[in-house]
């Protein structure tokens, strides 16, 4: 019966609108979240958002998304942003409306009037998915932003009686440093279209981004400036063009342009800006295709529709704060990987060359070390399979174009940054394949996964293949690498097995057991060995950071990373109770947070548990593997209540392109994908009275938490489609079939539910 | 009868081979010529030639073509060079074969062994059109170079018993300075193809050039280095690739790569390198299309055939030194404008964007201030009309893509440098049109010419249109600009008149008279006026250089620049004798050359006459306009005997993409195009006993100098097709009709020949 209901019902328009209204884009824009409040479509190529400060590299961490909620200044609205990164870049094509006199330098944000930087207060701000508005107080300008996939659209209301200008500054960037802009161009075409590009040396070295912009009113004057000093070759300005107002084109490394507008007082100006990875002509084509006119409201309405549709994948009945937090988490989970191609399918690959996507939509911004864990698995439930197929095809295309024949590690705008560790494109593909999402060449995919996992020069893989572990005397952070490689390897084995490639499956199943080489029975920690087989001494399980055995973590945080074989981990520790005792040590430790002062990313501490960074994300769920699911439930309650708030400072760590948010949403629903590739979700406990997944196959999966309250934090019993469910995990196919998962919550732990060995989630060793 | 012979005969293969053998590419590689000895096809995109020193900007003038004959070191062989410029750039993709150990820095050329720079002596050098060979003494390597249009081909013979390497240095440039390389890439593809590019900030700011190279033997090892210090972002090398031999790709600003080769002792290695303005894929396509295999000899033979064909446009019977000088002049006149597009027709325009040439072959390297004078007119006689049509179509395409809507001023690799003055694309187009070369949209061409001549912000054109002259208090070098604009304007009037566009013709005929505003009757010099109409004081007719009234010249050099109206100039001076007296003052002055020490380009002095720079090039022919052609004959004899030698230091000034050489060839034949657009050539006197033009229309035009000798330097009489020719000019159509121009030379001047007013060449005022 429930199945029948699922088939018959689509998401209701009302539910989508309510979901849309519940989102608060300011969540995460303060504190550690590093999200931005600006306008973006789901997975959109343009992220148009205010930048409150342009920070030099040394101070840039907190401004990775350009905006910090504490600030009261706006430098301008730029068109590309990461959502939730630690490291950063982007901030392309900064645009600011100005009334009165034009200033060319942004000045000191703490000294109003020292430059063009505007002042604002939160009172005037409005942020909704796909829409942002603010009043620039010192200019008396109301600015509104919206976006299509490739076009940012601005609407400015200038004050009467003052000259109106729009500034375009190509000098600014997230993570700014002198010389970052390698080259740039600004051109005013005879028809009033402004085009240009810049090539920057940032996190992605040598990145190129092109743009085209048009104004709804005639440009009555303009000026192009090059503020670089001591230019060796004077190619710009041309002879006779000493007056910046005569320059039709500027090329150089420090370009800023201003455009003047006349008009009746109170007329609004619409500015539309398309970006392109390929060329100025590509940007113009994107502009024409997506926003042919200057109807700001229509673009805003299109953004609203797109978000309403995307957010209606989950219907939530819950108190307002919980709905706000959950829908904002879903919103943040639909930011990336971002579309990265022109309307004609062309884009730039990791070779810097232009390619055309054939049969798929190319995406980039793969923060894979973060997002393979929960974000990509979430997207298989809340987005059409075609989206994940696009991701896989994008990863495979990138690998074909890779100078090293590797799948992306951490790439954006088509370019490899080599950030973080592992080869986590592998579990993304394996997870998709195992879930039956197969709109790509699976043979090529498996070959790419094997080749990537066998590429010796990268991060100790050669030694890992030789020794079964990464030796710390030859490669840094070796314990983390050994552990993550072993998990990734297991996902290759899973996919190879499913494809009938038994040789590959056997080989990578063996490699999946390499985590054992990192386990030190004497200390109970995962540690790094040297080539001679001995563990590196001295050993400090509290030490983290560069030079240690671990990546963004310490032994207390990394020693539980065997998602593919928690049963094996339990055995290694001597049994369920021993692992549980160790996990309790993790959560209950008294830790002085200053121990991580040197590690920006390690935040959100509960004992040693650091919810603000990804290596901890699966840890609370491990109790369930040890037969004590009520302990998982307790830990989750603590995490949910302390690490998330529906406020600007409500994220305990970087959102990391949606991984933090995906964790929240899964956990709120009641289950979590500890081991993507297993097709299992470990059951935790629900935090929402009722939620329904409108699945991409048209079916509905409802989760009900009967009796849920602060006084009833424990799972008493569970039914799936009315039948008792006595295991601590759900199968992906059970969700995809539609139906109802019903929890009955109670005041005390049910120590009998899902505790038997055969009721525990997947592990290799079983 | 002679006509019939002309129709019946094509160029004989023997004549072509003899012409080929007569060329000496070393002429001009010493002294002031700035030519290069390397391998190039006629108008080829690749100019593959040895660079003897990479000079910093301050010392770069003499090394504008990379090679100086005085040097004994070779840094490497780079693939792009200008032929004969003063300012410079290029020197892309420097390749050097090495035996023994690899060094990464070029070292001090004066300290052998201090770097990779090789040693050579002229004894081992061979240079023929399309072929160059040298022995690198310290490496004991024989290196040979040849080229197709877009591919440079190297053949190296390594010594036995030593490791063999090829170095590729992307750091070097003509006119070197720190930071010139904005970005570059080196990539070793799995099939052994090496690709890359660089973006440089040189004379053309932001220029991009891509390349692809392949080796005839397997690359057994390689290493990619980035020698830049203090790189803010470490995108290169990738993690784990500390060993430069593991790097498949390098990106950065200071890249150098080395490639290793095994093989039987004495095996030769062929290296082929294609360039592309568009992309690495474009370079690969060029490579595949033009040089599919590794047959060095076949490419060399193709180059020989191309040159033999091109050089057979003129058949010369003369003493060996004269033949050598004349054929080398023709060779140097066939260097540029250079082809600039991939085999698929794509190229980059002045907007930095990629365009495709439809229906023409795109050319660039337009040194127009030089070449509009004699080079382009020469090419209408010795090249198919399609070549000139390609030039015109390339100029028009560039103008369509120009941010300023202007025809090129001085452009190369598609980009505008704004070098020199005037809008001399205009006379190139007008000369073609007036000669009936019309394979382009003439309406668009005229519109482009008018638009360019009316573009106010450029170099005082607005004031010129307002006042009839460029005011020196608002724009520098105003006298030169007024004079050159007036001439260019006259060519617009000529073409407009021929097209029946009487309004335009009338307007630009008026503008053509603007030279009168520069004439100062009080001093007899052309001078610059201020906005108030007065001439600028103080006035020093010997002063030249920045800040003066003139461009690369002084009053003594620039005051005769009215090619469109020499009769008017004569009237202004008060009559024939007055002008002749002034011209004599020019040639007969006692001038201390040190007065021009600050002006590198003003060389080749005879009195004030400076044959090494273009403003003087028509001056000796002016006597003929004044009814004293024998004085022209005398001056030409002096210039020919003192300013040209068939030796490396044989050019008195920069060859300027063939203008110096075109002057030589015209003058040697006996006539010169003082006023392109007039369809007239002023008759001087021949310096070759016999020469035949094999015209592009299949006809032959023979020039015979009966009795020519040092003792018979004067023209006694002239016949055209047997009929007496009593005027001091030839019409273009008379040449194109084929036939015979016969001079009878004599010991004394014939003061009766061609002296009457109606026997003088074209002037507006008549």
mmCIF file with all atom_site columns, N, CA and C in Angstrom, chain A residues 129-174:
data_model
loop_
_atom_site.group_PDB
_atom_site.id
_atom_site.type_symbol
_atom_site.label_atom_id
_atom_site.label_alt_id
_atom_site.label_comp_id
_atom_site.label_asym_id
_atom_site.label_entity_id
_atom_site.label_seq_id
_atom_site.pdbx_PDB_ins_code
_atom_site.Cartn_x
_atom_site.Cartn_y
_atom_site.Cartn_z
_atom_site.occupancy
_atom_site.B_iso_or_equiv
_atom_site.pdbx_formal_charge
_atom_site.auth_seq_id
_atom_site.auth_comp_id
_atom_site.auth_asym_id
_atom_site.auth_atom_id
_atom_site.pdbx_PDB_model_num
ATOM 1   N N  . UNK A 1 129 ? 17.352 31.112 -1.796  1.00 0.00 ? 129 UNK A N  1
ATOM 2   C CA . UNK A 1 129 ? 18.045 30.362 -2.843  1.00 0.00 ? 129 UNK A CA 1
ATOM 3   C C  . UNK A 1 129 ? 17.888 31.074 -4.185  1.00 0.00 ? 129 UNK A C  1
ATOM 4   N N  . UNK A 1 130 ? 18.999 31.425 -4.795  1.00 0.00 ? 130 UNK A N  1
ATOM 5   C CA . UNK A 1 130 ? 18.961 32.078 -6.097  1.00 0.00 ? 130 UNK A CA 1
ATOM 6   C C  . UNK A 1 130 ? 18.706 33.567 -6.055  1.00 0.00 ? 130 UNK A C  1
ATOM 7   N N  . UNK A 1 131 ? 18.711 34.162 -4.894  1.00 0.00 ? 131 UNK A N  1
ATOM 8   C CA . UNK A 1 131 ? 18.434 35.591 -4.794  1.00 0.00 ? 131 UNK A CA 1
ATOM 9   C C  . UNK A 1 131 ? 19.125 36.173 -3.579  1.00 0.00 ? 131 UNK A C  1
ATOM 10  N N  . UNK A 1 132 ? 19.689 37.345 -3.766  1.00 0.00 ? 132 UNK A N  1
ATOM 11  C CA . UNK A 1 132 ? 20.311 38.070 -2.657  1.00 0.00 ? 132 UNK A CA 1
ATOM 12  C C  . UNK A 1 132 ? 20.086 39.556 -2.893  1.00 0.00 ? 132 UNK A C  1
ATOM 13  N N  . UNK A 1 133 ? 19.830 40.287 -1.821  1.00 0.00 ? 133 UNK A N  1
ATOM 14  C CA . UNK A 1 133 ? 19.670 41.733 -1.952  1.00 0.00 ? 133 UNK A CA 1
ATOM 15  C C  . UNK A 1 133 ? 20.287 42.422 -0.751  1.00 0.00 ? 133 UNK A C  1
ATOM 16  N N  . UNK A 1 134 ? 20.786 43.595 -0.982  1.00 0.00 ? 134 UNK A N  1
ATOM 17  C CA . UNK A 1 134 ? 21.408 44.374 0.085   1.00 0.00 ? 134 UNK A CA 1
ATOM 18  C C  . UNK A 1 134 ? 21.366 45.846 -0.316  1.00 0.00 ? 134 UNK A C  1
ATOM 19  N N  . UNK A 1 135 ? 21.352 46.696 0.675   1.00 0.00 ? 135 UNK A N  1
ATOM 20  C CA . UNK A 1 135 ? 21.480 48.126 0.410   1.00 0.00 ? 135 UNK A CA 1
ATOM 21  C C  . UNK A 1 135 ? 22.908 48.554 0.730   1.00 0.00 ? 135 UNK A C  1
ATOM 22  N N  . UNK A 1 136 ? 23.539 49.202 -0.230  1.00 0.00 ? 136 UNK A N  1
ATOM 23  C CA . UNK A 1 136 ? 24.887 49.738 -0.021  1.00 0.00 ? 136 UNK A CA 1
ATOM 24  C C  . UNK A 1 136 ? 24.698 51.136 0.565   1.00 0.00 ? 136 UNK A C  1
ATOM 25  N N  . UNK A 1 137 ? 24.854 51.214 1.868   1.00 0.00 ? 137 UNK A N  1
ATOM 26  C CA . UNK A 1 137 ? 24.401 52.410 2.588   1.00 0.00 ? 137 UNK A CA 1
ATOM 27  C C  . UNK A 1 137 ? 25.094 53.685 2.118   1.00 0.00 ? 137 UNK A C  1
ATOM 28  N N  . UNK A 1 138 ? 26.382 53.633 1.992   1.00 0.00 ? 138 UNK A N  1
ATOM 29  C CA . UNK A 1 138 ? 27.099 54.868 1.656   1.00 0.00 ? 138 UNK A CA 1
ATOM 30  C C  . UNK A 1 138 ? 26.780 55.334 0.237   1.00 0.00 ? 138 UNK A C  1
ATOM 31  N N  . UNK A 1 139 ? 26.360 54.425 -0.627  1.00 0.00 ? 139 UNK A N  1
ATOM 32  C CA . UNK A 1 139 ? 25.992 54.817 -1.982  1.00 0.00 ? 139 UNK A CA 1
ATOM 33  C C  . UNK A 1 139 ? 24.478 54.995 -2.147  1.00 0.00 ? 139 UNK A C  1
ATOM 34  N N  . UNK A 1 140 ? 23.734 54.561 -1.135  1.00 0.00 ? 140 UNK A N  1
ATOM 35  C CA . UNK A 1 140 ? 22.267 54.611 -1.212  1.00 0.00 ? 140 UNK A CA 1
ATOM 36  C C  . UNK A 1 140 ? 21.758 53.823 -2.428  1.00 0.00 ? 140 UNK A C  1
ATOM 37  N N  . UNK A 1 141 ? 22.379 52.693 -2.643  1.00 0.00 ? 141 UNK A N  1
ATOM 38  C CA . UNK A 1 141 ? 22.021 51.851 -3.788  1.00 0.00 ? 141 UNK A CA 1
ATOM 39  C C  . UNK A 1 141 ? 21.428 50.547 -3.270  1.00 0.00 ? 141 UNK A C  1
ATOM 40  N N  . UNK A 1 142 ? 20.292 50.181 -3.805  1.00 0.00 ? 142 UNK A N  1
ATOM 41  C CA . UNK A 1 142 ? 19.727 48.859 -3.542  1.00 0.00 ? 142 UNK A CA 1
ATOM 42  C C  . UNK A 1 142 ? 20.252 47.917 -4.626  1.00 0.00 ? 142 UNK A C  1
ATOM 43  N N  . UNK A 1 143 ? 20.876 46.845 -4.195  1.00 0.00 ? 143 UNK A N  1
ATOM 44  C CA . UNK A 1 143 ? 21.456 45.890 -5.142  1.00 0.00 ? 143 UNK A CA 1
ATOM 45  C C  . UNK A 1 143 ? 20.796 44.541 -4.954  1.00 0.00 ? 143 UNK A C  1
ATOM 46  N N  . UNK A 1 144 ? 20.367 43.944 -6.053  1.00 0.00 ? 144 UNK A N  1
ATOM 47  C CA . UNK A 1 144 ? 19.777 42.614 -6.019  1.00 0.00 ? 144 UNK A CA 1
ATOM 48  C C  . UNK A 1 144 ? 20.553 41.714 -6.976  1.00 0.00 ? 144 UNK A C  1
ATOM 49  N N  . UNK A 1 145 ? 20.685 40.476 -6.605  1.00 0.00 ? 145 UNK A N  1
ATOM 50  C CA . UNK A 1 145 ? 21.429 39.512 -7.413  1.00 0.00 ? 145 UNK A CA 1
ATOM 51  C C  . UNK A 1 145 ? 20.569 38.284 -7.657  1.00 0.00 ? 145 UNK A C  1
ATOM 52  N N  . UNK A 1 146 ? 20.649 37.752 -8.847  1.00 0.00 ? 146 UNK A N  1
ATOM 53  C CA . UNK A 1 146 ? 20.077 36.437 -9.111  1.00 0.00 ? 146 UNK A CA 1
ATOM 54  C C  . UNK A 1 146 ? 20.960 35.771 -10.175 1.00 0.00 ? 146 UNK A C  1
ATOM 55  N N  . UNK A 1 147 ? 20.623 34.561 -10.558 1.00 0.00 ? 147 UNK A N  1
ATOM 56  C CA . UNK A 1 147 ? 21.524 33.840 -11.466 1.00 0.00 ? 147 UNK A CA 1
ATOM 57  C C  . UNK A 1 147 ? 20.767 32.788 -12.254 1.00 0.00 ? 147 UNK A C  1
ATOM 58  N N  . UNK A 1 148 ? 21.191 32.604 -13.487 1.00 0.00 ? 148 UNK A N  1
ATOM 59  C CA . UNK A 1 148 ? 20.880 31.372 -14.209 1.00 0.00 ? 148 UNK A CA 1
ATOM 60  C C  . UNK A 1 148 ? 22.093 30.457 -14.022 1.00 0.00 ? 148 UNK A C  1
ATOM 61  N N  . UNK A 1 149 ? 22.191 29.388 -14.778 1.00 0.00 ? 149 UNK A N  1
ATOM 62  C CA . UNK A 1 149 ? 23.312 28.485 -14.543 1.00 0.00 ? 149 UNK A CA 1
ATOM 63  C C  . UNK A 1 149 ? 24.652 29.147 -14.841 1.00 0.00 ? 149 UNK A C  1
ATOM 64  N N  . UNK A 1 150 ? 24.698 29.918 -15.918 1.00 0.00 ? 150 UNK A N  1
ATOM 65  C CA . UNK A 1 150 ? 25.970 30.489 -16.361 1.00 0.00 ? 150 UNK A CA 1
ATOM 66  C C  . UNK A 1 150 ? 25.996 32.018 -16.337 1.00 0.00 ? 150 UNK A C  1
ATOM 67  N N  . UNK A 1 151 ? 24.918 32.611 -15.890 1.00 0.00 ? 151 UNK A N  1
ATOM 68  C CA . UNK A 1 151 ? 24.821 34.079 -15.944 1.00 0.00 ? 151 UNK A CA 1
ATOM 69  C C  . UNK A 1 151 ? 24.425 34.625 -14.580 1.00 0.00 ? 151 UNK A C  1
ATOM 70  N N  . UNK A 1 152 ? 25.186 35.575 -14.095 1.00 0.00 ? 152 UNK A N  1
ATOM 71  C CA . UNK A 1 152 ? 24.801 36.326 -12.920 1.00 0.00 ? 152 UNK A CA 1
ATOM 72  C C  . UNK A 1 152 ? 24.055 37.573 -13.354 1.00 0.00 ? 152 UNK A C  1
ATOM 73  N N  . UNK A 1 153 ? 22.933 37.853 -12.704 1.00 0.00 ? 153 UNK A N  1
ATOM 74  C CA . UNK A 1 153 ? 22.147 39.028 -13.079 1.00 0.00 ? 153 UNK A CA 1
ATOM 75  C C  . UNK A 1 153 ? 22.020 39.939 -11.859 1.00 0.00 ? 153 UNK A C  1
ATOM 76  N N  . UNK A 1 154 ? 22.372 41.206 -12.078 1.00 0.00 ? 154 UNK A N  1
ATOM 77  C CA . UNK A 1 154 ? 22.338 42.221 -11.023 1.00 0.00 ? 154 UNK A CA 1
ATOM 78  C C  . UNK A 1 154 ? 21.226 43.221 -11.366 1.00 0.00 ? 154 UNK A C  1
ATOM 79  N N  . UNK A 1 155 ? 20.561 43.723 -10.339 1.00 0.00 ? 155 UNK A N  1
ATOM 80  C CA . UNK A 1 155 ? 19.660 44.855 -10.550 1.00 0.00 ? 155 UNK A CA 1
ATOM 81  C C  . UNK A 1 155 ? 19.994 45.900 -9.500  1.00 0.00 ? 155 UNK A C  1
ATOM 82  N N  . UNK A 1 156 ? 20.307 47.089 -9.994  1.00 0.00 ? 156 UNK A N  1
ATOM 83  C CA . UNK A 1 156 ? 20.712 48.160 -9.094  1.00 0.00 ? 156 UNK A CA 1
ATOM 84  C C  . UNK A 1 156 ? 19.700 49.307 -9.174  1.00 0.00 ? 156 UNK A C  1
ATOM 85  N N  . UNK A 1 157 ? 19.331 49.785 -8.004  1.00 0.00 ? 157 UNK A N  1
ATOM 86  C CA . UNK A 1 157 ? 18.482 50.982 -7.923  1.00 0.00 ? 157 UNK A CA 1
ATOM 87  C C  . UNK A 1 157 ? 19.366 52.109 -7.413  1.00 0.00 ? 157 UNK A C  1
ATOM 88  N N  . UNK A 1 158 ? 19.689 53.043 -8.311  1.00 0.00 ? 158 UNK A N  1
ATOM 89  C CA . UNK A 1 158 ? 20.570 54.143 -7.926  1.00 0.00 ? 158 UNK A CA 1
ATOM 90  C C  . UNK A 1 158 ? 19.762 55.291 -7.325  1.00 0.00 ? 158 UNK A C  1
ATOM 91  N N  . UNK A 1 159 ? 20.371 56.083 -6.474  1.00 0.00 ? 159 UNK A N  1
ATOM 92  C CA . UNK A 1 159 ? 19.658 57.235 -5.922  1.00 0.00 ? 159 UNK A CA 1
ATOM 93  C C  . UNK A 1 159 ? 19.530 58.343 -6.970  1.00 0.00 ? 159 UNK A C  1
ATOM 94  N N  . UNK A 1 160 ? 18.532 59.136 -6.819  1.00 0.00 ? 160 UNK A N  1
ATOM 95  C CA . UNK A 1 160 ? 18.351 60.269 -7.723  1.00 0.00 ? 160 UNK A CA 1
ATOM 96  C C  . UNK A 1 160 ? 19.431 61.316 -7.472  1.00 0.00 ? 160 UNK A C  1
ATOM 97  N N  . UNK A 1 161 ? 19.788 62.013 -8.537  1.00 0.00 ? 161 UNK A N  1
ATOM 98  C CA . UNK A 1 161 ? 20.631 63.185 -8.368  1.00 0.00 ? 161 UNK A CA 1
ATOM 99  C C  . UNK A 1 161 ? 22.102 62.935 -8.205  1.00 0.00 ? 161 UNK A C  1
ATOM 100 N N  . UNK A 1 162 ? 22.524 61.686 -8.377  1.00 0.00 ? 162 UNK A N  1
ATOM 101 C CA . UNK A 1 162 ? 23.960 61.413 -8.277  1.00 0.00 ? 162 UNK A CA 1
ATOM 102 C C  . UNK A 1 162 ? 24.401 60.628 -9.500  1.00 0.00 ? 162 UNK A C  1
ATOM 103 N N  . UNK A 1 163 ? 25.631 60.824 -9.953  1.00 0.00 ? 163 UNK A N  1
ATOM 104 C CA . UNK A 1 163 ? 26.123 60.026 -11.082 1.00 0.00 ? 163 UNK A CA 1
ATOM 105 C C  . UNK A 1 163 ? 26.107 58.533 -10.722 1.00 0.00 ? 163 UNK A C  1
ATOM 106 N N  . UNK A 1 164 ? 25.713 57.729 -11.701 1.00 0.00 ? 164 UNK A N  1
ATOM 107 C CA . UNK A 1 164 ? 25.632 56.278 -11.502 1.00 0.00 ? 164 UNK A CA 1
ATOM 108 C C  . UNK A 1 164 ? 26.738 55.585 -12.304 1.00 0.00 ? 164 UNK A C  1
ATOM 109 N N  . UNK A 1 165 ? 27.431 54.692 -11.627 1.00 0.00 ? 165 UNK A N  1
ATOM 110 C CA . UNK A 1 165 ? 28.540 53.977 -12.264 1.00 0.00 ? 165 UNK A CA 1
ATOM 111 C C  . UNK A 1 165 ? 28.488 52.495 -11.882 1.00 0.00 ? 165 UNK A C  1
ATOM 112 N N  . UNK A 1 166 ? 29.111 51.700 -12.702 1.00 0.00 ? 166 UNK A N  1
ATOM 113 C CA . UNK A 1 166 ? 29.370 50.308 -12.337 1.00 0.00 ? 166 UNK A CA 1
ATOM 114 C C  . UNK A 1 166 ? 30.863 50.066 -12.488 1.00 0.00 ? 166 UNK A C  1
ATOM 115 N N  . UNK A 1 167 ? 31.450 49.553 -11.428 1.00 0.00 ? 167 UNK A N  1
ATOM 116 C CA . UNK A 1 167 ? 32.884 49.269 -11.423 1.00 0.00 ? 167 UNK A CA 1
ATOM 117 C C  . UNK A 1 167 ? 33.085 47.784 -11.705 1.00 0.00 ? 167 UNK A C  1
ATOM 118 N N  . UNK A 1 168 ? 34.070 47.459 -12.530 1.00 0.00 ? 168 UNK A N  1
ATOM 119 C CA . UNK A 1 168 ? 34.445 46.055 -12.776 1.00 0.00 ? 168 UNK A CA 1
ATOM 120 C C  . UNK A 1 168 ? 35.925 45.930 -12.433 1.00 0.00 ? 168 UNK A C  1
ATOM 121 N N  . UNK A 1 169 ? 36.205 45.208 -11.379 1.00 0.00 ? 169 UNK A N  1
ATOM 122 C CA . UNK A 1 169 ? 37.588 45.096 -10.904 1.00 0.00 ? 169 UNK A CA 1
ATOM 123 C C  . UNK A 1 169 ? 38.077 43.671 -11.150 1.00 0.00 ? 169 UNK A C  1
ATOM 124 N N  . UNK A 1 170 ? 39.077 43.555 -12.021 1.00 0.00 ? 170 UNK A N  1
ATOM 125 C CA . UNK A 1 170 ? 39.630 42.224 -12.330 1.00 0.00 ? 170 UNK A CA 1
ATOM 126 C C  . UNK A 1 170 ? 40.850 41.909 -11.467 1.00 0.00 ? 170 UNK A C  1
ATOM 127 N N  . UNK A 1 171 ? 41.113 42.733 -10.461 1.00 0.00 ? 171 UNK A N  1
ATOM 128 C CA . UNK A 1 171 ? 42.325 42.541 -9.655  1.00 0.00 ? 171 UNK A CA 1
ATOM 129 C C  . UNK A 1 171 ? 42.084 41.704 -8.416  1.00 0.00 ? 171 UNK A C  1
ATOM 130 N N  . UNK A 1 172 ? 40.836 41.531 -8.039  1.00 0.00 ? 172 UNK A N  1
ATOM 131 C CA . UNK A 1 172 ? 40.559 40.902 -6.743  1.00 0.00 ? 172 UNK A CA 1
ATOM 132 C C  . UNK A 1 172 ? 40.383 39.399 -6.869  1.00 0.00 ? 172 UNK A C  1
ATOM 133 N N  . UNK A 1 173 ? 40.683 38.712 -5.788  1.00 0.00 ? 173 UNK A N  1
ATOM 134 C CA . UNK A 1 173 ? 40.571 37.251 -5.725  1.00 0.00 ? 173 UNK A CA 1
ATOM 135 C C  . UNK A 1 173 ? 40.396 36.830 -4.276  1.00 0.00 ? 173 UNK A C  1
ATOM 136 N N  . UNK A 1 174 ? 39.765 35.701 -4.067  1.00 0.00 ? 174 UNK A N  1
ATOM 137 C CA . UNK A 1 174 ? 39.883 35.048 -2.779  1.00 0.00 ? 174 UNK A CA 1
ATOM 138 C C  . UNK A 1 174 ? 41.341 34.560 -2.693  1.00 0.00 ? 174 UNK A C  1
#
